[in-house]
Short mmCIF file of N, CA, C and O in Angstrom, two decimals:
data_model
loop_
_atom_site.label_atom_id
_atom_site.label_comp_id
_atom_site.label_asym_id
_atom_site.label_seq_id
_atom_site.Cartn_x
_atom_site.Cartn_y
_atom_site.Cartn_z
N MET A 101 161.71 112.52 85.20
CA MET A 101 160.92 113.06 85.39
C MET A 101 159.99 112.24 83.82
O MET A 101 160.94 111.94 82.80
N PHE A 102 158.42 112.08 83.36
CA PHE A 102 158.42 111.36 82.56
C PHE A 102 157.15 112.41 82.05
O PHE A 102 156.37 112.46 82.83
N VAL A 103 156.74 112.06 80.58
CA VAL A 103 155.07 112.62 80.10
C VAL A 103 154.33 111.37 79.34
O VAL A 103 155.64 110.63 78.55
N VAL A 104 153.50 112.06 79.19
CA VAL A 104 152.51 110.82 78.00
C VAL A 104 152.36 112.26 76.98
O VAL A 104 151.75 112.87 77.72
N ILE A 105 152.54 112.23 75.35
CA ILE A 105 152.48 112.79 74.73
C ILE A 105 151.29 111.90 74.06
O ILE A 105 151.72 111.15 74.38
N GLU A 106 150.76 113.46 72.65
CA GLU A 106 149.80 112.41 71.67
C GLU A 106 150.32 112.95 70.48
O GLU A 106 150.38 114.47 70.39
N ASP A 107 150.77 112.72 70.07
CA ASP A 107 151.10 112.81 68.37
C ASP A 107 150.71 111.89 66.95
O ASP A 107 150.28 110.82 67.33
N GLY A 108 149.44 112.34 66.44
CA GLY A 108 148.01 111.57 65.52
C GLY A 108 147.89 110.25 66.08
O GLY A 108 147.81 109.87 65.64
N SER A 109 147.28 110.61 67.23
CA SER A 109 146.58 109.80 67.38
C SER A 109 147.37 108.31 68.14
O SER A 109 146.31 107.03 68.36
N HIS A 110 148.54 109.16 68.53
CA HIS A 110 148.92 107.15 68.93
C HIS A 110 148.99 108.74 70.79
O HIS A 110 149.82 109.83 70.41
N GLN A 111 149.64 108.21 71.74
CA GLN A 111 150.10 108.55 73.22
C GLN A 111 151.46 107.56 72.87
O GLN A 111 151.72 106.71 72.61
N TYR A 112 151.63 108.23 73.44
CA TYR A 112 153.82 107.77 73.77
C TYR A 112 153.93 108.74 75.15
O TYR A 112 153.74 109.90 75.67
N THR A 113 154.56 107.88 75.87
CA THR A 113 155.26 107.49 77.15
C THR A 113 156.80 107.76 77.10
O THR A 113 157.31 106.96 76.28
N ILE A 114 157.32 109.38 77.27
CA ILE A 114 158.41 109.15 76.74
C ILE A 114 158.99 110.27 78.33
O ILE A 114 158.84 110.87 78.57
N GLN A 115 160.29 110.34 77.74
CA GLN A 115 161.57 111.31 79.32
C GLN A 115 162.07 111.04 78.15
O GLN A 115 162.97 110.85 76.71
N GLU A 116 163.45 112.71 78.66
CA GLU A 116 164.35 113.74 78.07
C GLU A 116 165.29 112.16 77.09
O GLU A 116 165.96 111.19 78.93
N GLY A 117 165.87 112.67 76.34
CA GLY A 117 166.68 111.59 75.78
C GLY A 117 166.43 110.59 74.98
O GLY A 117 167.35 110.54 74.00
N ASP A 118 165.28 110.52 75.41
CA ASP A 118 164.91 109.06 74.78
C ASP A 118 164.53 109.29 72.99
O ASP A 118 164.78 110.88 72.30
N THR A 119 165.18 108.36 72.11
CA THR A 119 164.39 107.90 71.25
C THR A 119 163.27 107.70 70.11
O THR A 119 162.65 106.83 71.33
N LEU A 120 162.13 108.40 69.94
CA LEU A 120 160.44 107.94 69.32
C LEU A 120 160.17 108.41 68.09
O LEU A 120 161.74 108.93 67.37
N THR A 121 159.81 106.85 67.61
CA THR A 121 159.32 106.85 65.90
C THR A 121 157.75 107.73 65.58
O THR A 121 157.62 106.13 66.12
N ILE A 122 158.05 108.32 65.07
CA ILE A 122 156.50 108.44 65.22
C ILE A 122 155.96 108.86 63.29
O ILE A 122 156.64 108.71 62.49
N ASP A 123 155.18 109.02 63.44
CA ASP A 123 154.00 109.07 62.09
C ASP A 123 155.02 110.50 61.08
O ASP A 123 155.62 110.64 61.16
N TYR A 124 155.15 110.19 60.22
CA TYR A 124 155.85 110.36 58.42
C TYR A 124 155.88 111.94 58.66
O TYR A 124 154.51 112.22 58.56
N ARG A 125 156.59 112.83 58.32
CA ARG A 125 156.55 113.89 58.06
C ARG A 125 157.01 114.78 57.50
O ARG A 125 158.59 114.48 56.48
N ALA A 126 156.67 114.94 56.10
CA ALA A 126 157.02 114.93 54.48
C ALA A 126 157.99 116.48 55.01
O ALA A 126 159.35 116.95 54.43
N THR A 127 157.84 117.12 55.83
CA THR A 127 158.59 118.30 55.65
C THR A 127 159.94 119.10 56.42
O THR A 127 160.13 120.07 56.84
N ALA A 128 159.88 117.52 57.35
CA ALA A 128 161.22 117.38 57.80
C ALA A 128 162.07 117.53 57.58
O ALA A 128 162.52 116.13 56.53
N THR A 129 163.63 117.65 58.36
CA THR A 129 165.31 117.43 57.37
C THR A 129 165.65 117.39 58.76
O THR A 129 165.78 118.20 59.33
N GLU A 130 166.23 116.33 58.78
CA GLU A 130 167.52 115.95 60.12
C GLU A 130 168.14 117.00 60.22
O GLU A 130 168.47 118.62 60.15
N GLY A 131 168.34 117.03 61.73
CA GLY A 131 168.30 118.81 62.74
C GLY A 131 167.02 119.37 62.69
O GLY A 131 167.30 120.46 63.90
N ASP A 132 166.02 119.09 61.91
CA ASP A 132 165.48 121.04 62.63
C ASP A 132 164.17 119.89 63.97
O ASP A 132 164.49 118.98 64.80
N SER A 133 163.76 121.00 64.40
CA SER A 133 163.06 120.43 65.80
C SER A 133 161.60 120.24 65.54
O SER A 133 161.03 121.99 64.71
N ILE A 134 160.80 119.32 66.53
CA ILE A 134 159.85 119.32 66.43
C ILE A 134 159.79 119.75 67.45
O ILE A 134 159.44 119.06 68.96
N THR A 135 158.48 120.31 68.24
CA THR A 135 157.16 120.61 69.39
C THR A 135 155.88 119.56 69.08
O THR A 135 155.47 120.18 68.31
N PHE A 136 155.56 119.54 70.45
CA PHE A 136 154.31 118.44 70.73
C PHE A 136 153.58 119.56 71.99
O PHE A 136 154.42 119.92 72.63
N GLU A 137 153.13 119.78 71.93
CA GLU A 137 152.55 120.68 72.30
C GLU A 137 151.05 120.01 73.02
O GLU A 137 150.66 120.13 74.29
N SER A 138 150.46 118.85 72.84
CA SER A 138 149.91 118.29 73.67
C SER A 138 150.24 117.13 74.16
O SER A 138 151.37 116.32 74.75
N VAL A 139 150.32 117.73 75.98
CA VAL A 139 150.93 116.47 76.97
C VAL A 139 149.59 116.52 78.29
O VAL A 139 149.76 117.55 78.26
N LEU A 140 149.27 115.31 78.25
CA LEU A 140 147.58 114.74 78.61
C LEU A 140 147.87 114.94 80.99
O LEU A 140 147.61 114.64 80.85
N LEU A 141 149.59 114.34 80.21
CA LEU A 141 149.48 113.63 81.57
C LEU A 141 152.16 114.22 82.20
O LEU A 141 152.48 113.22 81.10
N ALA A 142 152.36 114.79 83.41
CA ALA A 142 153.38 114.73 83.55
C ALA A 142 153.62 114.37 84.96
O ALA A 142 152.10 114.55 86.19
N ASN A 143 155.16 113.62 84.67
CA ASN A 143 155.40 112.65 86.82
C ASN A 143 156.61 113.79 86.98
O ASN A 143 157.75 113.39 85.58
N GLY A 144 156.46 114.11 87.73
CA GLY A 144 158.51 115.03 88.72
C GLY A 144 158.79 114.26 88.76
O GLY A 144 159.93 114.51 89.87
N GLY A 145 157.92 113.51 89.62
CA GLY A 145 159.02 112.04 90.69
C GLY A 145 158.38 111.48 91.91
O GLY A 145 157.57 111.30 92.39
N GLY A 146 157.60 113.66 92.67
CA GLY A 146 156.68 114.06 93.79
C GLY A 146 155.75 114.36 92.98
O GLY A 146 154.58 113.45 94.43
N ALA A 147 155.27 114.88 92.22
CA ALA A 147 153.66 114.68 91.86
C ALA A 147 153.67 115.50 90.31
O ALA A 147 154.92 114.75 90.08
N SER A 148 152.29 114.94 90.45
CA SER A 148 151.66 115.41 88.32
C SER A 148 151.57 116.08 88.82
O SER A 148 150.15 116.55 88.61
N SER A 149 150.62 116.36 87.21
CA SER A 149 150.40 116.96 86.73
C SER A 149 149.87 116.69 85.43
O SER A 149 150.17 115.44 84.34
N ILE A 150 148.12 116.51 86.06
CA ILE A 150 146.79 115.24 84.76
C ILE A 150 146.61 117.27 83.27
O ILE A 150 145.50 117.10 84.02
N GLY A 151 146.65 117.04 82.93
CA GLY A 151 145.23 117.76 81.51
C GLY A 151 144.07 116.97 81.21
O GLY A 151 143.80 116.55 81.77
N THR A 152 143.21 118.07 80.55
CA THR A 152 142.11 118.06 80.70
C THR A 152 141.79 118.31 79.60
O THR A 152 141.37 120.04 79.32
N PRO A 153 142.01 117.95 79.00
CA PRO A 153 142.71 116.91 78.46
C PRO A 153 143.80 117.75 78.02
O PRO A 153 144.96 116.49 78.42
N ALA A 154 144.46 118.80 77.67
CA ALA A 154 146.13 118.55 78.03
C ALA A 154 146.27 119.20 78.12
O ALA A 154 145.88 119.98 79.28
N ILE A 155 147.91 119.52 79.39
CA ILE A 155 148.09 120.97 80.35
C ILE A 155 149.05 121.53 79.25
O ILE A 155 149.44 122.01 79.00
N GLU A 156 148.02 123.41 80.29
CA GLU A 156 148.37 124.29 79.00
C GLU A 156 149.91 124.37 79.75
O GLU A 156 150.66 124.65 80.45
N GLY A 157 150.21 125.44 78.52
CA GLY A 157 151.62 126.04 78.21
C GLY A 157 152.40 124.83 78.34
O GLY A 157 153.39 125.13 78.15
N ALA A 158 152.39 123.05 78.44
CA ALA A 158 153.16 122.83 79.07
C ALA A 158 153.81 122.42 77.57
O ALA A 158 152.90 121.89 76.27
N SER A 159 155.03 121.69 77.30
CA SER A 159 155.62 121.15 75.59
C SER A 159 156.00 119.96 76.17
O SER A 159 157.47 120.17 75.51
N VAL A 160 157.16 119.93 74.29
CA VAL A 160 158.25 119.14 74.85
C VAL A 160 159.28 119.33 72.87
O VAL A 160 157.65 119.05 72.88
N GLU A 161 160.36 119.27 73.68
CA GLU A 161 160.66 119.97 72.35
C GLU A 161 161.37 118.44 72.39
O GLU A 161 162.55 117.97 72.82
N ALA A 162 162.75 118.41 70.59
CA ALA A 162 162.14 117.00 69.89
C ALA A 162 163.34 117.57 68.79
O ALA A 162 162.99 118.12 67.44
N GLU A 163 164.40 116.65 68.10
CA GLU A 163 164.87 117.37 67.78
C GLU A 163 165.25 115.80 66.24
O GLU A 163 164.92 115.13 67.21
N VAL A 164 164.92 116.32 65.19
CA VAL A 164 164.87 115.28 63.83
C VAL A 164 165.83 114.76 63.80
O VAL A 164 167.33 115.02 63.54
N VAL A 165 166.07 113.17 64.30
CA VAL A 165 167.58 112.10 64.21
C VAL A 165 167.54 111.92 61.99
O VAL A 165 168.16 110.93 61.49
N ASN A 166 166.11 111.26 62.10
CA ASN A 166 166.08 110.02 60.64
C ASN A 166 164.56 111.09 60.30
O ASN A 166 163.77 110.27 60.21
N PRO A 167 165.02 111.43 59.41
CA PRO A 167 163.57 112.27 58.72
C PRO A 167 162.43 110.43 58.43
O PRO A 167 161.32 111.32 57.74
N GLU A 168 163.66 109.95 57.58
CA GLU A 168 162.41 108.30 56.30
C GLU A 168 163.14 107.65 56.61
O GLU A 168 164.57 106.86 57.23
N VAL A 169 161.65 106.94 57.24
CA VAL A 169 162.26 104.94 57.86
C VAL A 169 161.55 104.42 57.57
O VAL A 169 160.00 104.46 58.16
N LYS A 170 161.50 103.69 56.70
CA LYS A 170 160.77 103.16 56.04
C LYS A 170 160.33 101.33 57.14
O LYS A 170 161.00 100.80 57.98
N GLY A 171 159.21 100.65 57.66
CA GLY A 171 158.38 100.18 58.02
C GLY A 171 158.69 99.16 57.65
O GLY A 171 159.42 99.06 56.92
N GLU A 172 158.01 97.95 58.58
CA GLU A 172 158.41 96.77 57.95
C GLU A 172 157.43 96.31 57.05
O GLU A 172 156.41 97.00 57.12
N LYS A 173 157.90 95.45 56.22
CA LYS A 173 157.11 95.00 54.28
C LYS A 173 155.67 94.43 54.84
O LYS A 173 155.97 93.01 55.81
N LEU A 174 154.53 94.19 54.80
CA LEU A 174 152.85 94.30 54.59
C LEU A 174 153.60 92.61 53.10
O LEU A 174 153.38 94.23 52.85
N GLU A 175 152.83 91.41 53.79
CA GLU A 175 152.29 91.09 52.58
C GLU A 175 150.95 91.64 52.32
O GLU A 175 150.43 90.59 53.32
N ILE A 176 149.61 91.87 51.91
CA ILE A 176 148.77 91.16 50.84
C ILE A 176 148.54 90.56 50.23
O ILE A 176 149.42 90.57 48.82
N GLN A 177 147.90 89.56 50.22
CA GLN A 177 147.36 88.32 49.73
C GLN A 177 145.91 87.43 49.75
O GLN A 177 145.21 87.97 50.37
N LYS A 178 145.69 88.58 47.95
CA LYS A 178 144.25 88.01 47.60
C LYS A 178 144.16 86.67 46.85
O LYS A 178 144.46 86.74 45.95
N PHE A 179 142.72 85.70 47.43
CA PHE A 179 142.92 84.98 46.70
C PHE A 179 140.92 84.42 46.53
O PHE A 179 140.51 84.21 47.52
N ARG A 180 140.56 84.08 45.88
CA ARG A 180 140.04 83.56 45.42
C ARG A 180 139.49 81.85 44.59
O ARG A 180 139.88 82.30 43.88
N ARG A 181 139.34 81.02 45.43
CA ARG A 181 139.49 79.93 44.91
C ARG A 181 138.13 79.30 44.11
O ARG A 181 137.56 79.66 43.60
N ARG A 182 138.95 78.10 43.10
CA ARG A 182 137.86 77.82 42.19
C ARG A 182 138.10 78.90 40.51
O ARG A 182 136.72 78.60 39.64
N LYS A 183 138.77 80.65 40.69
CA LYS A 183 137.95 80.71 39.87
C LYS A 183 139.49 81.37 39.57
O LYS A 183 139.48 82.74 38.41
N ASN A 184 140.86 81.06 39.76
CA ASN A 184 141.77 81.40 39.06
C ASN A 184 142.51 82.56 39.06
O ASN A 184 142.72 83.62 38.30
N SER A 185 142.29 83.58 40.35
CA SER A 185 141.77 85.04 41.03
C SER A 185 143.67 84.98 41.61
O SER A 185 142.29 85.19 42.69
N ARG A 186 143.66 86.06 41.48
CA ARG A 186 144.87 85.88 42.71
C ARG A 186 145.64 87.63 42.58
O ARG A 186 145.60 87.74 41.23
N ARG A 187 145.66 88.31 43.74
CA ARG A 187 146.40 88.90 43.64
C ARG A 187 147.47 89.74 45.24
O ARG A 187 147.81 88.92 46.56
N HIS A 188 148.57 89.96 44.73
CA HIS A 188 150.08 89.87 45.02
C HIS A 188 149.92 91.31 45.81
O HIS A 188 150.82 91.46 44.11
N THR A 189 150.34 92.21 47.30
CA THR A 189 150.82 93.28 47.08
C THR A 189 151.38 93.57 48.55
O THR A 189 151.33 93.79 48.89
N GLY A 190 152.35 94.93 48.52
CA GLY A 190 153.01 94.79 50.20
C GLY A 190 152.81 96.27 49.89
O GLY A 190 152.82 97.30 49.66
N HIS A 191 152.91 97.13 52.12
CA HIS A 191 152.93 98.36 51.32
C HIS A 191 153.91 98.91 52.69
O HIS A 191 154.63 97.39 53.53
N ARG A 192 155.39 99.34 52.34
CA ARG A 192 156.09 99.65 54.15
C ARG A 192 155.26 100.66 54.29
O ARG A 192 155.92 102.04 53.55
N GLN A 193 154.84 100.97 55.73
CA GLN A 193 154.90 102.73 56.28
C GLN A 193 155.80 103.26 56.50
O GLN A 193 156.66 102.92 56.67
N LYS A 194 155.72 104.45 56.14
CA LYS A 194 157.30 105.41 55.84
C LYS A 194 157.37 105.64 57.98
O LYS A 194 155.80 106.51 57.83
N TYR A 195 157.89 106.10 58.35
CA TYR A 195 158.32 106.68 59.67
C TYR A 195 159.10 108.40 59.67
O TYR A 195 159.93 108.38 58.93
N THR A 196 159.34 109.16 61.21
CA THR A 196 160.17 110.21 61.49
C THR A 196 161.00 109.98 62.63
O THR A 196 160.07 109.53 63.40
N THR A 197 162.00 109.70 63.02
CA THR A 197 162.57 109.31 64.63
C THR A 197 162.66 110.88 65.06
O THR A 197 163.32 111.02 63.77
N VAL A 198 162.80 110.96 66.04
CA VAL A 198 163.11 112.39 66.46
C VAL A 198 163.44 112.15 68.44
O VAL A 198 163.48 110.22 68.76
N ARG A 199 164.26 112.48 68.57
CA ARG A 199 164.93 112.42 69.37
C ARG A 199 165.23 113.86 70.92
O ARG A 199 164.42 115.22 70.89
N ILE A 200 164.12 113.27 71.90
CA ILE A 200 163.41 114.44 72.47
C ILE A 200 164.54 115.21 73.52
O ILE A 200 165.58 114.48 74.53
N LYS A 201 164.20 115.57 73.29
CA LYS A 201 165.20 117.45 73.66
C LYS A 201 165.38 118.08 75.68
O LYS A 201 165.95 117.85 76.15
N SER A 202 163.82 118.53 75.18
CA SER A 202 163.54 118.85 76.54
C SER A 202 162.46 119.15 76.56
O SER A 202 161.94 118.92 76.15
N ILE A 203 161.73 118.85 78.10
CA ILE A 203 160.28 118.66 78.42
C ILE A 203 159.59 119.98 79.41
O ILE A 203 160.54 119.65 80.75
N THR A 204 158.89 120.96 78.99
CA THR A 204 158.65 122.29 79.96
C THR A 204 157.26 121.90 79.93
O THR A 204 156.16 121.52 79.74
N VAL A 205 157.26 121.59 81.49
CA VAL A 205 156.52 121.45 82.27
C VAL A 205 155.85 122.64 83.69
O VAL A 205 156.37 122.38 84.42
N PRO A 206 154.84 123.80 82.65
CA PRO A 206 154.81 125.19 84.19
C PRO A 206 154.93 124.90 85.51
O PRO A 206 153.02 124.10 85.68
N GLY A 207 154.11 125.08 86.07
CA GLY A 207 154.74 124.50 88.27
C GLY A 207 154.63 123.43 87.92
O GLY A 207 154.28 122.90 89.40
N LEU A 208 154.94 122.81 87.39
CA LEU A 208 155.59 121.34 88.00
C LEU A 208 156.94 120.95 89.45
O LEU A 208 157.72 121.85 89.07
N GLU A 209 157.20 120.29 90.10
CA GLU A 209 157.73 119.96 90.97
C GLU A 209 157.99 118.75 90.75
O GLU A 209 157.85 118.08 91.09
N ILE A 210 159.66 119.06 90.34
CA ILE A 210 161.17 117.78 89.54
C ILE A 210 161.17 117.09 90.92
O ILE A 210 162.55 118.34 92.02
N VAL A 211 161.66 116.37 91.06
CA VAL A 211 162.20 115.03 92.26
C VAL A 211 163.32 114.51 92.30
O VAL A 211 162.55 114.06 91.58
N GLU A 212 164.34 114.29 92.54
CA GLU A 212 165.39 114.07 91.30
C GLU A 212 165.58 112.89 93.17
O GLU A 212 165.63 113.66 93.80
N ALA A 213 165.69 111.40 92.10
CA ALA A 213 166.07 109.83 92.80
C ALA A 213 167.60 110.33 93.77
O ALA A 213 168.47 111.02 93.50
N LYS A 214 166.78 110.38 95.29
CA LYS A 214 168.78 110.53 95.58
C LYS A 214 170.02 109.02 96.02
O LYS A 214 169.35 108.24 96.11
N GLU A 215 171.50 109.37 95.43
CA GLU A 215 171.12 108.43 94.77
C GLU A 215 171.95 107.63 96.88
O GLU A 215 172.90 108.43 97.11
N THR A 216 172.29 106.85 97.13
CA THR A 216 172.67 106.35 98.16
C THR A 216 173.93 106.65 97.65
O THR A 216 174.75 105.74 97.53
N GLU A 217 174.91 106.68 98.50
CA GLU A 217 176.42 106.52 98.86
C GLU A 217 176.80 105.14 100.18
O GLU A 217 176.27 105.68 101.40
N PRO A 218 177.37 104.94 100.08
CA PRO A 218 177.86 103.69 100.09
C PRO A 218 179.35 104.49 101.88
O PRO A 218 179.32 105.64 101.61
N ALA A 219 178.65 103.39 102.44
CA ALA A 219 178.93 103.92 103.85
C ALA A 219 180.47 103.18 103.98
O ALA A 219 181.42 102.90 104.01
N ALA A 220 181.61 104.50 104.79
CA ALA A 220 182.23 104.89 104.66
C ALA A 220 183.04 103.88 105.90
O ALA A 220 182.80 104.41 107.09
N THR A 221 183.93 103.09 105.88
CA THR A 221 184.58 102.58 106.48
C THR A 221 185.97 103.07 107.62
O THR A 221 186.71 102.79 105.76
N GLU A 222 186.66 103.30 108.44
CA GLU A 222 187.52 103.65 108.94
C GLU A 222 188.53 102.40 109.09
O GLU A 222 188.68 101.40 109.65
N ALA A 223 190.15 102.34 108.82
CA ALA A 223 190.44 101.24 109.25
C ALA A 223 191.44 101.36 110.38
O ALA A 223 191.75 102.22 110.28
#
């Protein structure tokens, strides 16, 4: 089963157990629970549910793994030729890492893929 959620104008395709890096939450601490209410699409294997724009009553529970993760450093260089004008700055965006604990979508039929068993041979 997978779902598509929206958080902070970003859309993420997730499953249970996935680790997700979202925009920084200043009030989040490690072990806190975050609920995503904006579930746009859900697929249970056999059937899909598509929201208009979100599915009523659907939610995703996540647990904060790391409240503050620094992203990649961006280097900003401004240079004006022949004027001896140079500016150099940098930026590192902050993110929060969460792990998806549970997905609830009312009325969605979940079909698990059957694993094929190897044929037993008699000797």
